[in-house]
Amino acid sequence: MRRITVLTVAAIGGVVLVGCTPAVPVAGVAAPVEVTAATTEEQGARVQEETFAELAAADEEYSTAEMGVRVGGDALLMRRAEYKQAKEDEKVTPEVLPSEMQAVYVSSAETWPRLMVTVSEQPSEDTTPVVSVWVQDDVDTPYQLRNFAHMVPGATLPAMPGPSVGADQLAMDTDIGDSSLQAVLENYLTLLDEGEDSDLNETFAEDSYRNQLFANRAALTKVAKTADGKYADEIGPVQDGTYAMATADGGALIFAPVSMTSSVSVEDAKVTIPDADEPLVDGKIVDKATYEYIDMVIMYVPPADSEDLPAVVAAQHRPIRVSPDGAK
């Protein structure tokens, strides 16, 4: 019988977007006299203050029981996973989201749901600014921080309508040039699925998010093959949480949660995972490990008359669960 080989699935861990600092985003263009924004600057500041207070209280206890008013959705799920890890490993601490902002984008929508998007100051020399997305579902519920993503190194955000006028929220079937926003997003997800040899690779600007995903895929495929095993991943959008806002130049920003699973299985071998990920395990890992991720992709779609390509400007890749079979 073949000797058992122990595999460490380290490369499945979160993609860290570090490197050269992105250029500071343009905060906005001069606003017209008429105020049409759905959220005033004072209201936006209050939402942010209450959100970071809720985060700070939860971080003290490593418990999401302190959340639910100003923090929800994927942001809450990511925090829950971080708390599980932090409780078991003192070397792991929840990510501190910067509370100082260099830009705030608000919606001009007269209906719901409504968005507020912020761009933080740079947290440190080693990490990039954070783009955060707040959503108000209806008139009776408060804005909640639903998702966030670090800017891709070297990326810049487009100019947005000023905070007094606000930006139009766009339906995903909105056409910009020959394609709808939904088609652009679906093409990018197809590119992620097909890999660097995809014909769609030339239709999007380069970004480190997909390059690191492709590198992880190649490494894990190679590792699995050494034990007569397989590597597989699955990528798909989360439609309910996808939004878009118009930019000042006639383009759009897409804010798209993405679901992803990555699985390694082996024959006559054992799969082990990094110690930091052990608190995320649901079940007993033997010859297969499936990581479930919550990703966030923020993409700039340039206006129809631009020669620029659609570009991912911010992205996040965060494991929330590890299981032997991927079953929920």
JSON list of C-alpha atoms in Angstrom, two decimals, residues 99-177:
[
{"chain": "A", "resi": 99, "resn": "SER", "atom": "CA", "xyz": [-13.09, 54.59, 10.46]},
{"chain": "A", "resi": 100, "resn": "GLU", "atom": "CA", "xyz": [-11.45, 57.60, 8.82]},
{"chain": "A", "resi": 101, "resn": "MET", "atom": "CA", "xyz": [-12.78, 58.16, 5.28]},
{"chain": "A", "resi": 102, "resn": "GLN", "atom": "CA", "xyz": [-11.35, 59.94, 2.29]},
{"chain": "A", "resi": 103, "resn": "ALA", "atom": "CA", "xyz": [-14.50, 59.63, 0.17]},
{"chain": "A", "resi": 104, "resn": "VAL", "atom": "CA", "xyz": [-18.20, 58.97, 0.71]},
{"chain": "A", "resi": 105, "resn": "TYR", "atom": "CA", "xyz": [-20.58, 58.13, -2.15]},
{"chain": "A", "resi": 106, "resn": "VAL", "atom": "CA", "xyz": [-24.30, 58.36, -1.53]},
{"chain": "A", "resi": 107, "resn": "SER", "atom": "CA", "xyz": [-27.36, 57.38, -3.54]},
{"chain": "A", "resi": 108, "resn": "SER", "atom": "CA", "xyz": [-29.92, 59.70, -5.08]},
{"chain": "A", "resi": 109, "resn": "ALA", "atom": "CA", "xyz": [-32.53, 56.91, -5.17]},
{"chain": "A", "resi": 110, "resn": "GLU", "atom": "CA", "xyz": [-36.08, 57.80, -4.13]},
{"chain": "A", "resi": 111, "resn": "THR", "atom": "CA", "xyz": [-36.95, 54.16, -3.54]},
{"chain": "A", "resi": 112, "resn": "TRP", "atom": "CA", "xyz": [-35.31, 51.30, -1.65]},
{"chain": "A", "resi": 113, "resn": "PRO", "atom": "CA", "xyz": [-32.91, 49.63, -1.20]},
{"chain": "A", "resi": 114, "resn": "ARG", "atom": "CA", "xyz": [-30.44, 52.52, -0.99]},
{"chain": "A", "resi": 115, "resn": "LEU", "atom": "CA", "xyz": [-26.66, 52.51, -0.88]},
{"chain": "A", "resi": 116, "resn": "MET", "atom": "CA", "xyz": [-23.92, 54.40, 0.84]},
{"chain": "A", "resi": 117, "resn": "VAL", "atom": "CA", "xyz": [-20.32, 53.61, -0.09]},
{"chain": "A", "resi": 118, "resn": "THR", "atom": "CA", "xyz": [-17.18, 54.81, 1.67]},
{"chain": "A", "resi": 119, "resn": "VAL", "atom": "CA", "xyz": [-13.48, 54.70, 0.85]},
{"chain": "A", "resi": 120, "resn": "SER", "atom": "CA", "xyz": [-11.24, 54.65, 3.91]},
{"chain": "A", "resi": 121, "resn": "GLU", "atom": "CA", "xyz": [-7.91, 56.21, 4.48]},
{"chain": "A", "resi": 122, "resn": "GLN", "atom": "CA", "xyz": [-5.05, 53.78, 3.98]},
{"chain": "A", "resi": 123, "resn": "PRO", "atom": "CA", "xyz": [-4.83, 51.61, 7.13]},
{"chain": "A", "resi": 124, "resn": "SER", "atom": "CA", "xyz": [-1.06, 51.02, 6.95]},
{"chain": "A", "resi": 125, "resn": "GLU", "atom": "CA", "xyz": [1.85, 50.87, 4.54]},
{"chain": "A", "resi": 126, "resn": "ASP", "atom": "CA", "xyz": [1.19, 47.18, 4.01]},
{"chain": "A", "resi": 127, "resn": "THR", "atom": "CA", "xyz": [-2.53, 47.27, 3.22]},
{"chain": "A", "resi": 128, "resn": "THR", "atom": "CA", "xyz": [-4.75, 49.21, 0.86]},
{"chain": "A", "resi": 129, "resn": "PRO", "atom": "CA", "xyz": [-7.80, 51.40, 1.58]},
{"chain": "A", "resi": 130, "resn": "VAL", "atom": "CA", "xyz": [-11.10, 49.66, 2.31]},
{"chain": "A", "resi": 131, "resn": "VAL", "atom": "CA", "xyz": [-14.25, 50.23, 0.24]},
{"chain": "A", "resi": 132, "resn": "SER", "atom": "CA", "xyz": [-17.34, 49.60, 2.41]},
{"chain": "A", "resi": 133, "resn": "VAL", "atom": "CA", "xyz": [-20.96, 49.18, 1.34]},
{"chain": "A", "resi": 134, "resn": "TRP", "atom": "CA", "xyz": [-23.94, 50.11, 3.51]},
{"chain": "A", "resi": 135, "resn": "VAL", "atom": "CA", "xyz": [-27.50, 49.18, 2.47]},
{"chain": "A", "resi": 136, "resn": "GLN", "atom": "CA", "xyz": [-30.86, 50.47, 3.70]},
{"chain": "A", "resi": 137, "resn": "ASP", "atom": "CA", "xyz": [-33.50, 47.90, 2.74]},
{"chain": "A", "resi": 138, "resn": "ASP", "atom": "CA", "xyz": [-36.55, 50.05, 3.36]},
{"chain": "A", "resi": 139, "resn": "VAL", "atom": "CA", "xyz": [-37.70, 53.23, 5.06]},
{"chain": "A", "resi": 140, "resn": "ASP", "atom": "CA", "xyz": [-38.21, 51.48, 8.41]},
{"chain": "A", "resi": 141, "resn": "THR", "atom": "CA", "xyz": [-34.78, 49.83, 8.72]},
{"chain": "A", "resi": 142, "resn": "PRO", "atom": "CA", "xyz": [-31.39, 51.43, 9.37]},
{"chain": "A", "resi": 143, "resn": "TYR", "atom": "CA", "xyz": [-28.44, 51.43, 7.02]},
{"chain": "A", "resi": 144, "resn": "GLN", "atom": "CA", "xyz": [-26.28, 48.35, 7.63]},
{"chain": "A", "resi": 145, "resn": "LEU", "atom": "CA", "xyz": [-22.68, 47.66, 6.73]},
{"chain": "A", "resi": 146, "resn": "ARG", "atom": "CA", "xyz": [-23.15, 44.65, 4.45]},
{"chain": "A", "resi": 147, "resn": "ASN", "atom": "CA", "xyz": [-19.78, 44.17, 2.81]},
{"chain": "A", "resi": 148, "resn": "PHE", "atom": "CA", "xyz": [-16.31, 45.58, 2.32]},
{"chain": "A", "resi": 149, "resn": "ALA", "atom": "CA", "xyz": [-13.24, 44.99, 0.20]},
{"chain": "A", "resi": 150, "resn": "HIS", "atom": "CA", "xyz": [-9.68, 46.23, 0.02]},
{"chain": "A", "resi": 151, "resn": "MET", "atom": "CA", "xyz": [-8.69, 48.18, -3.06]},
{"chain": "A", "resi": 152, "resn": "VAL", "atom": "CA", "xyz": [-6.61, 46.29, -5.59]},
{"chain": "A", "resi": 153, "resn": "PRO", "atom": "CA", "xyz": [-3.01, 47.57, -5.58]},
{"chain": "A", "resi": 154, "resn": "GLY", "atom": "CA", "xyz": [-2.57, 50.22, -8.25]},
{"chain": "A", "resi": 155, "resn": "ALA", "atom": "CA", "xyz": [-6.30, 50.71, -8.81]},
{"chain": "A", "resi": 156, "resn": "THR", "atom": "CA", "xyz": [-8.10, 54.03, -8.80]},
{"chain": "A", "resi": 157, "resn": "LEU", "atom": "CA", "xyz": [-11.77, 54.77, -8.29]},
{"chain": "A", "resi": 158, "resn": "PRO", "atom": "CA", "xyz": [-13.62, 57.00, -10.77]},
{"chain": "A", "resi": 159, "resn": "ALA", "atom": "CA", "xyz": [-15.03, 60.40, -9.88]},
{"chain": "A", "resi": 160, "resn": "MET", "atom": "CA", "xyz": [-18.53, 60.22, -8.46]},
{"chain": "A", "resi": 161, "resn": "PRO", "atom": "CA", "xyz": [-21.35, 62.76, -8.24]},
{"chain": "A", "resi": 162, "resn": "GLY", "atom": "CA", "xyz": [-20.89, 64.95, -5.18]},
{"chain": "A", "resi": 163, "resn": "PRO", "atom": "CA", "xyz": [-22.38, 64.15, -1.77]},
{"chain": "A", "resi": 164, "resn": "SER", "atom": "CA", "xyz": [-25.18, 66.70, -2.15]},
{"chain": "A", "resi": 165, "resn": "VAL", "atom": "CA", "xyz": [-26.55, 65.41, -5.44]},
{"chain": "A", "resi": 166, "resn": "GLY", "atom": "CA", "xyz": [-25.82, 61.71, -4.94]},
{"chain": "A", "resi": 167, "resn": "ALA", "atom": "CA", "xyz": [-25.30, 59.01, -7.56]},
{"chain": "A", "resi": 168, "resn": "ASP", "atom": "CA", "xyz": [-27.99, 57.19, -9.52]},
{"chain": "A", "resi": 169, "resn": "GLN", "atom": "CA", "xyz": [-28.45, 53.58, -8.54]},
{"chain": "A", "resi": 170, "resn": "LEU", "atom": "CA", "xyz": [-28.55, 51.41, -11.64]},
{"chain": "A", "resi": 171, "resn": "ALA", "atom": "CA", "xyz": [-30.36, 48.18, -12.37]},
{"chain": "A", "resi": 172, "resn": "MET", "atom": "CA", "xyz": [-28.04, 45.38, -13.46]},
{"chain": "A", "resi": 173, "resn": "ASP", "atom": "CA", "xyz": [-29.81, 45.23, -16.84]},
{"chain": "A", "resi": 174, "resn": "THR", "atom": "CA", "xyz": [-28.65, 48.78, -17.56]},
{"chain": "A", "resi": 175, "resn": "ASP", "atom": "CA", "xyz": [-26.68, 48.93, -20.81]},
{"chain": "A", "resi": 176, "resn": "ILE", "atom": "CA", "xyz": [-23.37, 50.72, -21.07]},
{"chain": "A", "resi": 177, "resn": "GLY", "atom": "CA", "xyz": [-22.23, 50.49, -24.64]}
]
